[in-house]
JSON list of C-alpha atoms in Angstrom, two decimals:
[
{"chain": "O", "resi": 1, "resn": "ASN", "atom": "CA", "xyz": [0.31, 0.02, 0.56]},
{"chain": "O", "resi": 2, "resn": "ALA", "atom": "CA", "xyz": [1.90, 3.37, -1.72]},
{"chain": "O", "resi": 3, "resn": "GLY", "atom": "CA", "xyz": [-0.06, 5.87, 0.84]},
{"chain": "O", "resi": 4, "resn": "VAL", "atom": "CA", "xyz": [-1.53, 9.06, -0.04]},
{"chain": "O", "resi": 5, "resn": "ILE", "atom": "CA", "xyz": [0.29, 10.76, -3.69]},
{"chain": "O", "resi": 6, "resn": "GLN", "atom": "CA", "xyz": [0.66, 13.78, -4.14]},
{"chain": "O", "resi": 7, "resn": "THR", "atom": "CA", "xyz": [2.53, 15.48, -6.75]},
{"chain": "O", "resi": 8, "resn": "PRO", "atom": "CA", "xyz": [4.86, 17.72, -6.57]},
{"chain": "O", "resi": 9, "resn": "ARG", "atom": "CA", "xyz": [6.34, 18.14, -3.45]},
{"chain": "O", "resi": 10, "resn": "HIS", "atom": "CA", "xyz": [6.97, 21.62, -4.13]},
{"chain": "O", "resi": 11, "resn": "LYS", "atom": "CA", "xyz": [5.47, 24.00, -6.07]},
{"chain": "O", "resi": 12, "resn": "VAL", "atom": "CA", "xyz": [6.61, 27.93, -6.69]},
{"chain": "O", "resi": 13, "resn": "THR", "atom": "CA", "xyz": [4.81, 30.60, -9.37]},
{"chain": "O", "resi": 14, "resn": "GLY", "atom": "CA", "xyz": [4.37, 33.66, -9.86]},
{"chain": "O", "resi": 15, "resn": "LYS", "atom": "CA", "xyz": [2.62, 35.91, -8.05]},
{"chain": "O", "resi": 16, "resn": "GLY", "atom": "CA", "xyz": [-0.72, 35.76, -11.36]},
{"chain": "O", "resi": 17, "resn": "GLN", "atom": "CA", "xyz": [0.20, 32.11, -12.15]},
{"chain": "O", "resi": 18, "resn": "GLU", "atom": "CA", "xyz": [-2.13, 29.27, -12.10]},
{"chain": "O", "resi": 19, "resn": "ALA", "atom": "CA", "xyz": [-1.55, 26.04, -9.46]},
{"chain": "O", "resi": 20, "resn": "THR", "atom": "CA", "xyz": [-2.14, 23.15, -9.92]},
{"chain": "O", "resi": 21, "resn": "LEU", "atom": "CA", "xyz": [-2.32, 20.02, -7.11]},
{"chain": "O", "resi": 22, "resn": "TRP", "atom": "CA", "xyz": [-2.65, 16.77, -7.95]},
{"chain": "O", "resi": 23, "resn": "CYS", "atom": "CA", "xyz": [-3.91, 13.50, -5.47]},
{"chain": "O", "resi": 24, "resn": "GLU", "atom": "CA", "xyz": [-3.90, 9.86, -5.80]},
{"chain": "O", "resi": 25, "resn": "PRO", "atom": "CA", "xyz": [-5.77, 8.51, -3.01]},
{"chain": "O", "resi": 26, "resn": "ILE", "atom": "CA", "xyz": [-5.02, 4.99, -1.22]},
{"chain": "O", "resi": 27, "resn": "SER", "atom": "CA", "xyz": [-6.88, 2.58, -3.59]},
{"chain": "O", "resi": 28, "resn": "GLY", "atom": "CA", "xyz": [-9.98, 1.28, -2.80]},
{"chain": "O", "resi": 29, "resn": "HIS", "atom": "CA", "xyz": [-10.52, 4.58, -0.31]},
{"chain": "O", "resi": 30, "resn": "SER", "atom": "CA", "xyz": [-13.95, 6.72, -1.88]},
{"chain": "O", "resi": 31, "resn": "ALA", "atom": "CA", "xyz": [-13.43, 9.60, 0.77]},
{"chain": "O", "resi": 32, "resn": "VAL", "atom": "CA", "xyz": [-10.43, 12.81, -0.24]},
{"chain": "O", "resi": 33, "resn": "PHE", "atom": "CA", "xyz": [-9.94, 15.77, 1.49]},
{"chain": "O", "resi": 34, "resn": "TRP", "atom": "CA", "xyz": [-7.85, 18.39, 0.87]},
{"chain": "O", "resi": 35, "resn": "TYR", "atom": "CA", "xyz": [-6.39, 20.77, 3.60]},
{"chain": "O", "resi": 36, "resn": "ARG", "atom": "CA", "xyz": [-4.22, 23.45, 3.96]},
{"chain": "O", "resi": 37, "resn": "GLN", "atom": "CA", "xyz": [-1.39, 24.23, 6.42]},
{"chain": "O", "resi": 38, "resn": "THR", "atom": "CA", "xyz": [-0.20, 27.04, 7.35]},
{"chain": "O", "resi": 39, "resn": "ILE", "atom": "CA", "xyz": [1.82, 28.39, 10.62]},
{"chain": "O", "resi": 40, "resn": "VAL", "atom": "CA", "xyz": [-1.11, 31.30, 11.44]},
{"chain": "O", "resi": 41, "resn": "GLN", "atom": "CA", "xyz": [-4.47, 29.31, 10.38]},
{"chain": "O", "resi": 42, "resn": "GLY", "atom": "CA", "xyz": [-2.72, 25.70, 11.01]},
{"chain": "O", "resi": 43, "resn": "LEU", "atom": "CA", "xyz": [-4.31, 22.67, 9.44]},
{"chain": "O", "resi": 44, "resn": "GLU", "atom": "CA", "xyz": [-7.72, 24.06, 7.83]},
{"chain": "O", "resi": 45, "resn": "PHE", "atom": "CA", "xyz": [-10.93, 21.90, 5.95]},
{"chain": "O", "resi": 46, "resn": "LEU", "atom": "CA", "xyz": [-11.03, 22.98, 2.36]},
{"chain": "O", "resi": 47, "resn": "THR", "atom": "CA", "xyz": [-13.10, 19.66, 0.30]},
{"chain": "O", "resi": 48, "resn": "TYR", "atom": "CA", "xyz": [-14.76, 16.70, 0.47]},
{"chain": "O", "resi": 49, "resn": "PHE", "atom": "CA", "xyz": [-15.40, 14.07, -2.49]},
{"chain": "O", "resi": 50, "resn": "ARG", "atom": "CA", "xyz": [-17.16, 11.04, -1.92]},
{"chain": "O", "resi": 51, "resn": "ASN", "atom": "CA", "xyz": [-17.65, 8.35, -4.38]},
{"chain": "O", "resi": 52, "resn": "GLN", "atom": "CA", "xyz": [-15.60, 11.19, -6.63]},
{"chain": "O", "resi": 53, "resn": "ALA", "atom": "CA", "xyz": [-18.97, 13.66, -5.62]},
{"chain": "O", "resi": 54, "resn": "PRO", "atom": "CA", "xyz": [-18.32, 16.39, -4.49]},
{"chain": "O", "resi": 55, "resn": "ILE", "atom": "CA", "xyz": [-20.07, 16.80, -0.91]},
{"chain": "O", "resi": 56, "resn": "ASP", "atom": "CA", "xyz": [-18.41, 19.54, 1.07]},
{"chain": "O", "resi": 57, "resn": "ASP", "atom": "CA", "xyz": [-16.50, 23.21, -0.18]},
{"chain": "O", "resi": 58, "resn": "SER", "atom": "CA", "xyz": [-17.74, 25.32, 2.85]},
{"chain": "O", "resi": 59, "resn": "GLY", "atom": "CA", "xyz": [-13.35, 25.64, 3.43]},
{"chain": "O", "resi": 60, "resn": "MET", "atom": "CA", "xyz": [-12.06, 26.61, -0.27]},
{"chain": "O", "resi": 61, "resn": "PRO", "atom": "CA", "xyz": [-12.01, 30.00, -0.43]},
{"chain": "O", "resi": 62, "resn": "LYS", "atom": "CA", "xyz": [-14.46, 31.33, -2.94]},
{"chain": "O", "resi": 63, "resn": "GLU", "atom": "CA", "xyz": [-13.21, 32.49, -5.87]},
{"chain": "O", "resi": 64, "resn": "ARG", "atom": "CA", "xyz": [-9.58, 30.98, -7.58]},
{"chain": "O", "resi": 65, "resn": "PHE", "atom": "CA", "xyz": [-9.69, 27.81, -5.40]},
{"chain": "O", "resi": 66, "resn": "SER", "atom": "CA", "xyz": [-11.61, 24.70, -7.05]},
{"chain": "O", "resi": 67, "resn": "ALA", "atom": "CA", "xyz": [-11.31, 21.00, -6.60]},
{"chain": "O", "resi": 68, "resn": "GLN", "atom": "CA", "xyz": [-12.58, 18.29, -9.16]},
{"chain": "O", "resi": 69, "resn": "MET", "atom": "CA", "xyz": [-12.08, 13.93, -8.55]},
{"chain": "O", "resi": 70, "resn": "PRO", "atom": "CA", "xyz": [-12.90, 13.14, -12.31]},
{"chain": "O", "resi": 71, "resn": "ASN", "atom": "CA", "xyz": [-11.74, 9.42, -11.28]},
{"chain": "O", "resi": 72, "resn": "GLN", "atom": "CA", "xyz": [-12.16, 7.47, -7.70]},
{"chain": "O", "resi": 73, "resn": "SER", "atom": "CA", "xyz": [-7.44, 7.14, -9.05]},
{"chain": "O", "resi": 74, "resn": "HIS", "atom": "CA", "xyz": [-7.05, 11.21, -8.71]},
{"chain": "O", "resi": 75, "resn": "SER", "atom": "CA", "xyz": [-7.89, 14.70, -6.94]},
{"chain": "O", "resi": 76, "resn": "THR", "atom": "CA", "xyz": [-7.13, 17.47, -8.13]},
{"chain": "O", "resi": 77, "resn": "LEU", "atom": "CA", "xyz": [-6.68, 21.03, -6.82]},
{"chain": "O", "resi": 78, "resn": "LYS", "atom": "CA", "xyz": [-6.14, 24.38, -8.76]},
{"chain": "O", "resi": 79, "resn": "ILE", "atom": "CA", "xyz": [-5.89, 27.39, -7.66]},
{"chain": "O", "resi": 80, "resn": "GLN", "atom": "CA", "xyz": [-6.19, 30.66, -10.48]},
{"chain": "O", "resi": 81, "resn": "SER", "atom": "CA", "xyz": [-4.02, 34.07, -10.50]},
{"chain": "O", "resi": 82, "resn": "THR", "atom": "CA", "xyz": [-2.01, 31.97, -6.82]},
{"chain": "O", "resi": 83, "resn": "GLN", "atom": "CA", "xyz": [-1.28, 35.48, -4.76]},
{"chain": "O", "resi": 84, "resn": "PRO", "atom": "CA", "xyz": [1.22, 35.12, -1.83]},
{"chain": "O", "resi": 85, "resn": "GLN", "atom": "CA", "xyz": [-1.10, 34.45, 1.09]},
{"chain": "O", "resi": 86, "resn": "ASP", "atom": "CA", "xyz": [-1.98, 30.88, -1.22]},
{"chain": "O", "resi": 87, "resn": "SER", "atom": "CA", "xyz": [1.48, 29.65, 0.29]},
{"chain": "O", "resi": 88, "resn": "ALA", "atom": "CA", "xyz": [0.54, 26.88, 2.39]},
{"chain": "O", "resi": 89, "resn": "VAL", "atom": "CA", "xyz": [1.60, 22.72, 2.69]},
{"chain": "O", "resi": 90, "resn": "TYR", "atom": "CA", "xyz": [-1.86, 21.24, 0.84]},
{"chain": "O", "resi": 91, "resn": "LEU", "atom": "CA", "xyz": [-2.44, 18.36, 2.53]},
{"chain": "O", "resi": 92, "resn": "CYS", "atom": "CA", "xyz": [-4.45, 15.57, 1.05]},
{"chain": "O", "resi": 93, "resn": "ALA", "atom": "CA", "xyz": [-6.06, 13.08, 2.75]},
{"chain": "O", "resi": 94, "resn": "SER", "atom": "CA", "xyz": [-8.65, 9.52, 2.48]},
{"chain": "O", "resi": 95, "resn": "SER", "atom": "CA", "xyz": [-10.39, 7.26, 3.59]},
{"chain": "O", "resi": 96, "resn": "LEU", "atom": "CA", "xyz": [-11.61, 4.14, 3.56]},
{"chain": "O", "resi": 97, "resn": "ASP", "atom": "CA", "xyz": [-15.56, 4.54, 3.51]},
{"chain": "O", "resi": 98, "resn": "TRP", "atom": "CA", "xyz": [-18.47, 5.98, 4.64]},
{"chain": "O", "resi": 99, "resn": "SER", "atom": "CA", "xyz": [-18.62, 5.18, 7.72]},
{"chain": "O", "resi": 100, "resn": "GLN", "atom": "CA", "xyz": [-15.07, 4.97, 8.57]},
{"chain": "O", "resi": 101, "resn": "ASN", "atom": "CA", "xyz": [-13.58, 8.09, 10.23]},
{"chain": "O", "resi": 102, "resn": "THR", "atom": "CA", "xyz": [-9.92, 7.83, 10.48]},
{"chain": "O", "resi": 103, "resn": "LEU", "atom": "CA", "xyz": [-7.85, 9.68, 7.27]},
{"chain": "O", "resi": 104, "resn": "TYR", "atom": "CA", "xyz": [-4.41, 9.29, 6.12]},
{"chain": "O", "resi": 105, "resn": "PHE", "atom": "CA", "xyz": [-2.85, 12.18, 5.08]},
{"chain": "O", "resi": 106, "resn": "GLY", "atom": "CA", "xyz": [-0.66, 12.14, 2.25]},
{"chain": "O", "resi": 107, "resn": "ALA", "atom": "CA", "xyz": [3.20, 13.78, 2.96]},
{"chain": "O", "resi": 108, "resn": "GLY", "atom": "CA", "xyz": [1.80, 17.33, 1.56]},
{"chain": "O", "resi": 109, "resn": "THR", "atom": "CA", "xyz": [2.49, 19.66, -1.28]},
{"chain": "O", "resi": 110, "resn": "ARG", "atom": "CA", "xyz": [4.77, 22.57, -0.10]},
{"chain": "O", "resi": 111, "resn": "LEU", "atom": "CA", "xyz": [3.03, 26.34, -2.83]},
{"chain": "O", "resi": 112, "resn": "SER", "atom": "CA", "xyz": [5.52, 28.72, -2.71]},
{"chain": "O", "resi": 113, "resn": "VAL", "atom": "CA", "xyz": [3.98, 31.60, -4.85]},
{"chain": "O", "resi": 114, "resn": "LEU", "atom": "CA", "xyz": [6.24, 34.66, -5.21]},
{"chain": "M", "resi": 1, "resn": "ALA", "atom": "CA", "xyz": [-20.52, 25.23, 15.70]},
{"chain": "M", "resi": 2, "resn": "GLN", "atom": "CA", "xyz": [-17.70, 22.54, 16.32]},
{"chain": "M", "resi": 3, "resn": "LYS", "atom": "CA", "xyz": [-14.59, 23.63, 18.47]},
{"chain": "M", "resi": 4, "resn": "VAL", "atom": "CA", "xyz": [-11.55, 21.74, 19.75]},
{"chain": "M", "resi": 5, "resn": "THR", "atom": "CA", "xyz": [-8.77, 23.99, 21.51]},
{"chain": "M", "resi": 6, "resn": "GLN", "atom": "CA", "xyz": [-5.37, 23.00, 22.60]},
{"chain": "M", "resi": 7, "resn": "THR", "atom": "CA", "xyz": [-3.95, 24.74, 24.90]},
{"chain": "M", "resi": 8, "resn": "GLN", "atom": "CA", "xyz": [-0.06, 23.56, 25.58]},
{"chain": "M", "resi": 9, "resn": "THR", "atom": "CA", "xyz": [1.77, 25.00, 23.23]},
{"chain": "M", "resi": 10, "resn": "SER", "atom": "CA", "xyz": [4.67, 22.62, 23.47]},
{"chain": "M", "resi": 11, "resn": "ILE", "atom": "CA", "xyz": [6.11, 20.13, 26.74]},
{"chain": "M", "resi": 12, "resn": "SER", "atom": "CA", "xyz": [9.52, 18.80, 27.38]},
{"chain": "M", "resi": 13, "resn": "VAL", "atom": "CA", "xyz": [9.52, 15.67, 28.95]},
{"chain": "M", "resi": 14, "resn": "MET", "atom": "CA", "xyz": [12.49, 13.45, 29.77]},
{"chain": "M", "resi": 15, "resn": "GLU", "atom": "CA", "xyz": [12.98, 10.14, 27.72]},
{"chain": "M", "resi": 16, "resn": "LYS", "atom": "CA", "xyz": [10.85, 7.21, 29.57]},
{"chain": "M", "resi": 17, "resn": "THR", "atom": "CA", "xyz": [8.71, 9.34, 31.06]},
{"chain": "M", "resi": 18, "resn": "THR", "atom": "CA", "xyz": [4.68, 9.33, 30.59]},
{"chain": "M", "resi": 19, "resn": "VAL", "atom": "CA", "xyz": [3.64, 12.91, 29.02]},
{"chain": "M", "resi": 20, "resn": "THR", "atom": "CA", "xyz": [-0.32, 14.01, 28.97]},
{"chain": "M", "resi": 21, "resn": "MET", "atom": "CA", "xyz": [-1.52, 16.56, 26.71]},
{"chain": "M", "resi": 22, "resn": "ASP", "atom": "CA", "xyz": [-4.84, 17.92, 27.23]},
{"chain": "M", "resi": 23, "resn": "CYS", "atom": "CA", "xyz": [-7.47, 18.88, 23.98]},
{"chain": "M", "resi": 24, "resn": "VAL", "atom": "CA", "xyz": [-10.78, 20.18, 25.01]},
{"chain": "M", "resi": 25, "resn": "TYR", "atom": "CA", "xyz": [-13.89, 20.33, 22.52]},
{"chain": "M", "resi": 26, "resn": "GLU", "atom": "CA", "xyz": [-17.60, 21.81, 21.54]},
{"chain": "M", "resi": 27, "resn": "THR", "atom": "CA", "xyz": [-20.16, 20.37, 19.97]},
{"chain": "M", "resi": 28, "resn": "GLN", "atom": "CA", "xyz": [-23.78, 20.34, 19.82]},
{"chain": "M", "resi": 29, "resn": "ASP", "atom": "CA", "xyz": [-24.57, 16.59, 18.79]},
{"chain": "M", "resi": 30, "resn": "SER", "atom": "CA", "xyz": [-24.38, 13.56, 20.87]},
{"chain": "M", "resi": 31, "resn": "SER", "atom": "CA", "xyz": [-22.53, 11.37, 18.48]},
{"chain": "M", "resi": 32, "resn": "TYR", "atom": "CA", "xyz": [-19.37, 12.36, 17.59]},
{"chain": "M", "resi": 33, "resn": "PHE", "atom": "CA", "xyz": [-15.25, 10.11, 16.90]},
{"chain": "M", "resi": 34, "resn": "LEU", "atom": "CA", "xyz": [-12.37, 12.21, 17.80]},
{"chain": "M", "resi": 35, "resn": "PHE", "atom": "CA", "xyz": [-8.56, 11.60, 17.15]},
{"chain": "M", "resi": 36, "resn": "TRP", "atom": "CA", "xyz": [-4.74, 12.11, 17.60]},
{"chain": "M", "resi": 37, "resn": "TYR", "atom": "CA", "xyz": [-3.42, 12.31, 14.77]},
{"chain": "M", "resi": 38, "resn": "LYS", "atom": "CA", "xyz": [1.13, 13.08, 14.94]},
{"chain": "M", "resi": 39, "resn": "GLN", "atom": "CA", "xyz": [2.77, 15.18, 12.57]},
{"chain": "M", "resi": 40, "resn": "THR", "atom": "CA", "xyz": [6.54, 14.49, 11.75]},
{"chain": "M", "resi": 41, "resn": "ALA", "atom": "CA", "xyz": [9.51, 16.70, 11.39]},
{"chain": "M", "resi": 42, "resn": "SER", "atom": "CA", "xyz": [9.30, 15.86, 8.01]},
{"chain": "M", "resi": 43, "resn": "GLY", "atom": "CA", "xyz": [6.21, 16.95, 7.73]},
{"chain": "M", "resi": 44, "resn": "GLU", "atom": "CA", "xyz": [4.04, 14.02, 7.92]},
{"chain": "M", "resi": 45, "resn": "ILE", "atom": "CA", "xyz": [1.00, 13.27, 9.66]},
{"chain": "M", "resi": 46, "resn": "VAL", "atom": "CA", "xyz": [0.73, 10.32, 10.75]},
{"chain": "M", "resi": 47, "resn": "PHE", "atom": "CA", "xyz": [-3.00, 8.71, 12.70]},
{"chain": "M", "resi": 48, "resn": "LEU", "atom": "CA", "xyz": [-2.00, 7.56, 16.06]},
{"chain": "M", "resi": 49, "resn": "ILE", "atom": "CA", "xyz": [-5.87, 6.85, 18.25]},
{"chain": "M", "resi": 50, "resn": "ARG", "atom": "CA", "xyz": [-9.79, 7.16, 17.84]},
{"chain": "M", "resi": 51, "resn": "GLN", "atom": "CA", "xyz": [-11.75, 7.49, 20.40]},
{"chain": "M", "resi": 52, "resn": "ASP", "atom": "CA", "xyz": [-16.17, 7.56, 19.12]},
{"chain": "M", "resi": 53, "resn": "SER", "atom": "CA", "xyz": [-18.02, 9.07, 21.84]},
{"chain": "M", "resi": 54, "resn": "TYR", "atom": "CA", "xyz": [-20.58, 6.68, 22.59]},
{"chain": "M", "resi": 55, "resn": "LYS", "atom": "CA", "xyz": [-17.49, 4.39, 23.82]},
{"chain": "M", "resi": 56, "resn": "LYS", "atom": "CA", "xyz": [-17.11, 4.38, 27.75]},
{"chain": "M", "resi": 57, "resn": "GLU", "atom": "CA", "xyz": [-13.80, 2.48, 27.56]},
{"chain": "M", "resi": 58, "resn": "ASN", "atom": "CA", "xyz": [-10.42, 5.13, 27.01]},
{"chain": "M", "resi": 59, "resn": "ALA", "atom": "CA", "xyz": [-8.87, 3.39, 23.55]},
{"chain": "M", "resi": 60, "resn": "THR", "atom": "CA", "xyz": [-5.29, 2.24, 23.60]},
{"chain": "M", "resi": 61, "resn": "VAL", "atom": "CA", "xyz": [-2.96, 1.37, 20.67]},
{"chain": "M", "resi": 62, "resn": "GLY", "atom": "CA", "xyz": [0.60, 0.51, 21.69]},
{"chain": "M", "resi": 63, "resn": "HIS", "atom": "CA", "xyz": [1.88, 2.91, 23.54]},
{"chain": "M", "resi": 64, "resn": "TYR", "atom": "CA", "xyz": [-0.53, 6.02, 23.54]},
{"chain": "M", "resi": 65, "resn": "SER", "atom": "CA", "xyz": [-3.76, 5.28, 25.68]},
{"chain": "M", "resi": 66, "resn": "LEU", "atom": "CA", "xyz": [-6.63, 8.24, 25.75]},
{"chain": "M", "resi": 67, "resn": "ASN", "atom": "CA", "xyz": [-7.95, 10.30, 28.76]},
{"chain": "M", "resi": 68, "resn": "PHE", "atom": "CA", "xyz": [-12.25, 10.77, 27.69]},
{"chain": "M", "resi": 69, "resn": "GLN", "atom": "CA", "xyz": [-14.15, 12.02, 30.36]},
{"chain": "M", "resi": 70, "resn": "LYS", "atom": "CA", "xyz": [-16.85, 13.11, 27.90]},
{"chain": "M", "resi": 71, "resn": "PRO", "atom": "CA", "xyz": [-18.46, 15.76, 31.26]},
{"chain": "M", "resi": 72, "resn": "LYS", "atom": "CA", "xyz": [-15.77, 17.63, 30.60]},
{"chain": "M", "resi": 73, "resn": "SER", "atom": "CA", "xyz": [-15.92, 17.72, 26.62]},
{"chain": "M", "resi": 74, "resn": "SER", "atom": "CA", "xyz": [-11.94, 16.83, 27.48]},
{"chain": "M", "resi": 75, "resn": "ILE", "atom": "CA", "xyz": [-10.09, 14.07, 25.62]},
{"chain": "M", "resi": 76, "resn": "GLY", "atom": "CA", "xyz": [-6.66, 13.73, 26.45]},
{"chain": "M", "resi": 77, "resn": "LEU", "atom": "CA", "xyz": [-3.61, 11.89, 24.90]},
{"chain": "M", "resi": 78, "resn": "ILE", "atom": "CA", "xyz": [-1.08, 9.24, 27.16]},
{"chain": "M", "resi": 79, "resn": "ILE", "atom": "CA", "xyz": [2.13, 8.38, 26.21]},
{"chain": "M", "resi": 80, "resn": "THR", "atom": "CA", "xyz": [4.31, 6.13, 28.31]},
{"chain": "M", "resi": 81, "resn": "ALA", "atom": "CA", "xyz": [7.58, 5.14, 28.03]},
{"chain": "M", "resi": 82, "resn": "THR", "atom": "CA", "xyz": [7.72, 8.13, 25.54]},
{"chain": "M", "resi": 83, "resn": "GLN", "atom": "CA", "xyz": [11.18, 7.50, 23.26]},
{"chain": "M", "resi": 84, "resn": "ILE", "atom": "CA", "xyz": [12.90, 10.86, 21.41]},
{"chain": "M", "resi": 85, "resn": "GLU", "atom": "CA", "xyz": [10.78, 9.77, 18.41]},
{"chain": "M", "resi": 86, "resn": "ASP", "atom": "CA", "xyz": [7.92, 10.45, 20.29]},
{"chain": "M", "resi": 87, "resn": "SER", "atom": "CA", "xyz": [9.09, 14.05, 19.60]},
{"chain": "M", "resi": 88, "resn": "ALA", "atom": "CA", "xyz": [6.11, 15.69, 17.45]},
{"chain": "M", "resi": 89, "resn": "VAL", "atom": "CA", "xyz": [3.62, 18.11, 17.01]},
{"chain": "M", "resi": 90, "resn": "TYR", "atom": "CA", "xyz": [0.58, 16.06, 17.92]},
{"chain": "M", "resi": 91, "resn": "PHE", "atom": "CA", "xyz": [-3.11, 17.36, 16.35]},
{"chain": "M", "resi": 92, "resn": "CYS", "atom": "CA", "xyz": [-6.18, 16.25, 18.66]},
{"chain": "M", "resi": 93, "resn": "ALA", "atom": "CA", "xyz": [-9.28, 16.60, 15.62]},
{"chain": "M", "resi": 94, "resn": "MET", "atom": "CA", "xyz": [-12.63, 16.18, 16.17]},
{"chain": "M", "resi": 95, "resn": "ARG", "atom": "CA", "xyz": [-15.48, 14.85, 13.99]},
{"chain": "M", "resi": 96, "resn": "GLU", "atom": "CA", "xyz": [-19.14, 15.24, 14.23]},
{"chain": "M", "resi": 97, "resn": "GLY", "atom": "CA", "xyz": [-21.62, 12.77, 14.00]},
{"chain": "M", "resi": 98, "resn": "PHE", "atom": "CA", "xyz": [-22.72, 13.03, 9.69]},
{"chain": "M", "resi": 99, "resn": "LEU", "atom": "CA", "xyz": [-26.57, 12.99, 10.40]},
{"chain": "M", "resi": 100, "resn": "SER", "atom": "CA", "xyz": [-25.96, 16.67, 12.70]},
{"chain": "M", "resi": 101, "resn": "SER", "atom": "CA", "xyz": [-23.29, 17.84, 10.70]},
{"chain": "M", "resi": 102, "resn": "GLY", "atom": "CA", "xyz": [-23.86, 17.00, 7.49]},
{"chain": "M", "resi": 103, "resn": "SER", "atom": "CA", "xyz": [-20.36, 16.20, 6.91]},
{"chain": "M", "resi": 104, "resn": "TRP", "atom": "CA", "xyz": [-17.71, 14.61, 7.07]},
{"chain": "M", "resi": 105, "resn": "GLN", "atom": "CA", "xyz": [-15.12, 16.79, 7.91]},
{"chain": "M", "resi": 106, "resn": "LEU", "atom": "CA", "xyz": [-12.53, 16.58, 10.16]},
{"chain": "M", "resi": 107, "resn": "ILE", "atom": "CA", "xyz": [-11.47, 19.77, 12.36]},
{"chain": "M", "resi": 108, "resn": "PHE", "atom": "CA", "xyz": [-7.80, 20.37, 13.74]},
{"chain": "M", "resi": 109, "resn": "GLY", "atom": "CA", "xyz": [-6.54, 21.78, 17.19]},
{"chain": "M", "resi": 110, "resn": "SER", "atom": "CA", "xyz": [-4.06, 23.74, 16.97]},
{"chain": "M", "resi": 111, "resn": "GLY", "atom": "CA", "xyz": [-1.02, 21.47, 17.88]},
{"chain": "M", "resi": 112, "resn": "THR", "atom": "CA", "xyz": [0.80, 20.10, 20.80]},
{"chain": "M", "resi": 113, "resn": "GLN", "atom": "CA", "xyz": [5.10, 20.27, 20.05]},
{"chain": "M", "resi": 114, "resn": "LEU", "atom": "CA", "xyz": [6.53, 17.20, 22.42]},
{"chain": "M", "resi": 115, "resn": "THR", "atom": "CA", "xyz": [9.82, 17.48, 22.24]},
{"chain": "M", "resi": 116, "resn": "VAL", "atom": "CA", "xyz": [11.58, 14.00, 23.63]},
{"chain": "M", "resi": 117, "resn": "MET", "atom": "CA", "xyz": [15.05, 14.53, 25.35]},
{"chain": "M", "resi": 118, "resn": "PRO", "atom": "CA", "xyz": [17.61, 11.43, 26.37]}
]
C-alpha cells in the first residue's frame, strides 16, 4: 500500500500564475479530503469528495480555488491567479468509506507564491 | 459549531517518562468522533488513536492511550515510556456525526509540540 500520493512535493509560482496540485488516494478509499496548513491558521479544511462527488466545499475560498475528482484514482486542487497568501502546505487525505472516520494523509505539497 | 482547543503549545519531557497532552472540544452533537494525529519533522501526518463518543472505555494503542472525560468535553492523549522519536507535533481532532453536521470534515486543534529529551 503506497499511501496517499501527492505531487509535486514543492511548487513555486509567481503571483498571478495558476497552480494545480495532484492527489492519488489510497486504492479502495472512497473519500478524499483537502486541507491547507499554515503557521498562522493551522490545519484548515477545504473540501471533500465521496465516491468522486463533491460533498462539502465549505472551506474553499470562493474565488480562484477549485477542486475536482474526475476518477477514483485522483483528485486535483487548482488555484488560479495565485497570491502570496496562498502560500501553504496543501494536504490531501483519504478514508476507506463513509463509515470509517480515520483519515490517512499524504506528504503534502508545499506551495510558495513569490 | 464544533471547536477543538489545545492550550499547551509545547511540552518537554525526559525520555522514558509519561506525558499527557490536553484537548477540549465543543459540540452540540450527541455522537462524535475524536482523534489524535502526529506530525513528524518531515511534515508527515500520522493517525495515532481514536475515541468514539458512545464508547465508555478509553482507547489504547501501543504506548498511546486516551483519557476521555465526556462530561468535561475532554480527550487527553497519554504517551507512556516516551522515546526520542515521539518528538513531534500532536494534533487533536474531532468529527461530528454525519446526520447532524451533514459533513465528514475533521476539525483540528492547533497542536502541541512534544520534545523528548535523552
